Amino acid sequence: MAFCPECGNQISIEAMSCPKCGKPLKQQQNKVDVLELKGSRDRDVAAILALLLGAFGVHKFYLNERGKGILFLVFFWTALPMILGIIDGVLLLTMKEEVFDYKYNIYP
Ligand SMILES: [Zn+2]
């Protein structure tokens, strides 16, 4: 069983729409859609920032990991942040969008 996010009516998981208020529920089957996205961070944007500007920790600031972003800036003069940025970029690109949303948009 599931609950209608609109009226709280108990409904079957397979229901296409809420029988009480008529809200379409098709996307409800995807768990991420049920949880409210608090952020609007985009995985692809984060990955591109990591690959192009990773040496400055820009993607960390974008993902609200300010502490890590500052560390990237502190160690900017070494090659390390650039390497870590590329690794982060690849990880972000291979990360499932659902996982990204869960990590950065639902429980940031
Ligand atoms: Zn309803």
mmCIF file with all atom_site columns, C-alpha atoms in Angstrom, residues 5 8 14 22 24 26 28 30 34 36 38 43 47 53-54 66 69-70 72 76 81 91-92 97 102-103 107:
data_model
loop_
_atom_site.group_PDB
_atom_site.id
_atom_site.type_symbol
_atom_site.label_atom_id
_atom_site.label_alt_id
_atom_site.label_comp_id
_atom_site.label_asym_id
_atom_site.label_entity_id
_atom_site.label_seq_id
_atom_site.pdbx_PDB_ins_code
_atom_site.Cartn_x
_atom_site.Cartn_y
_atom_site.Cartn_z
_atom_site.occupancy
_atom_site.B_iso_or_equiv
_atom_site.pdbx_formal_charge
_atom_site.auth_seq_id
_atom_site.auth_comp_id
_atom_site.auth_asym_id
_atom_site.auth_atom_id
_atom_site.pdbx_PDB_model_num
ATOM 1  C CA . PRO A 1 5   ? 0.837  12.692 -1.453  1.00 0.00 ? 5   PRO A CA 1
ATOM 2  C CA . GLY A 1 8   ? -3.207 11.138 2.182   1.00 0.00 ? 8   GLY A CA 1
ATOM 3  C CA . GLU A 1 14  ? -0.249 -0.070 -8.798  1.00 0.00 ? 14  GLU A CA 1
ATOM 4  C CA . GLY A 1 22  ? -7.665 12.050 -8.902  1.00 0.00 ? 22  GLY A CA 1
ATOM 5  C CA . PRO A 1 24  ? -1.995 11.002 -11.250 1.00 0.00 ? 24  PRO A CA 1
ATOM 6  C CA . LYS A 1 26  ? 2.372  7.061  -12.267 1.00 0.00 ? 26  LYS A CA 1
ATOM 7  C CA . GLN A 1 28  ? 5.093  7.556  -7.722  1.00 0.00 ? 28  GLN A CA 1
ATOM 8  C CA . ASN A 1 30  ? 9.946  5.682  -8.664  1.00 0.00 ? 30  ASN A CA 1
ATOM 9  C CA . VAL A 1 34  ? 7.891  10.261 -3.776  1.00 0.00 ? 34  VAL A CA 1
ATOM 10 C CA . GLU A 1 36  ? 10.574 15.640 -1.978  1.00 0.00 ? 36  GLU A CA 1
ATOM 11 C CA . LYS A 1 38  ? 14.995 19.782 -1.475  1.00 0.00 ? 38  LYS A CA 1
ATOM 12 C CA . ARG A 1 43  ? 24.398 15.484 -11.667 1.00 0.00 ? 43  ARG A CA 1
ATOM 13 C CA . ALA A 1 47  ? 30.295 16.304 -13.197 1.00 0.00 ? 47  ALA A CA 1
ATOM 14 C CA . LEU A 1 53  ? 37.054 23.362 -12.697 1.00 0.00 ? 53  LEU A CA 1
ATOM 15 C CA . GLY A 1 54  ? 37.714 20.534 -10.257 1.00 0.00 ? 54  GLY A CA 1
ATOM 16 C CA . ARG A 1 66  ? 31.989 23.944 1.255   1.00 0.00 ? 66  ARG A CA 1
ATOM 17 C CA . GLY A 1 69  ? 35.807 23.004 -1.584  1.00 0.00 ? 69  GLY A CA 1
ATOM 18 C CA . ILE A 1 70  ? 37.999 25.173 0.620   1.00 0.00 ? 70  ILE A CA 1
ATOM 19 C CA . PHE A 1 72  ? 40.626 22.072 -2.778  1.00 0.00 ? 72  PHE A CA 1
ATOM 20 C CA . PHE A 1 76  ? 45.272 24.353 -5.480  1.00 0.00 ? 76  PHE A CA 1
ATOM 21 C CA . PRO A 1 81  ? 42.836 18.826 -6.493  1.00 0.00 ? 81  PRO A CA 1
ATOM 22 C CA . LEU A 1 91  ? 32.324 9.128  -10.274 1.00 0.00 ? 91  LEU A CA 1
ATOM 23 C CA . LEU A 1 92  ? 29.525 11.655 -10.759 1.00 0.00 ? 92  LEU A CA 1
ATOM 24 C CA . GLU A 1 97  ? 20.851 9.883  -11.051 1.00 0.00 ? 97  GLU A CA 1
ATOM 25 C CA . TYR A 1 102 ? 19.362 10.938 -2.777  1.00 0.00 ? 102 TYR A CA 1
ATOM 26 C CA . LYS A 1 103 ? 22.782 12.182 -1.728  1.00 0.00 ? 103 LYS A CA 1
ATOM 27 C CA . TYR A 1 107 ? 19.280 14.721 2.221   1.00 0.00 ? 107 TYR A CA 1
#
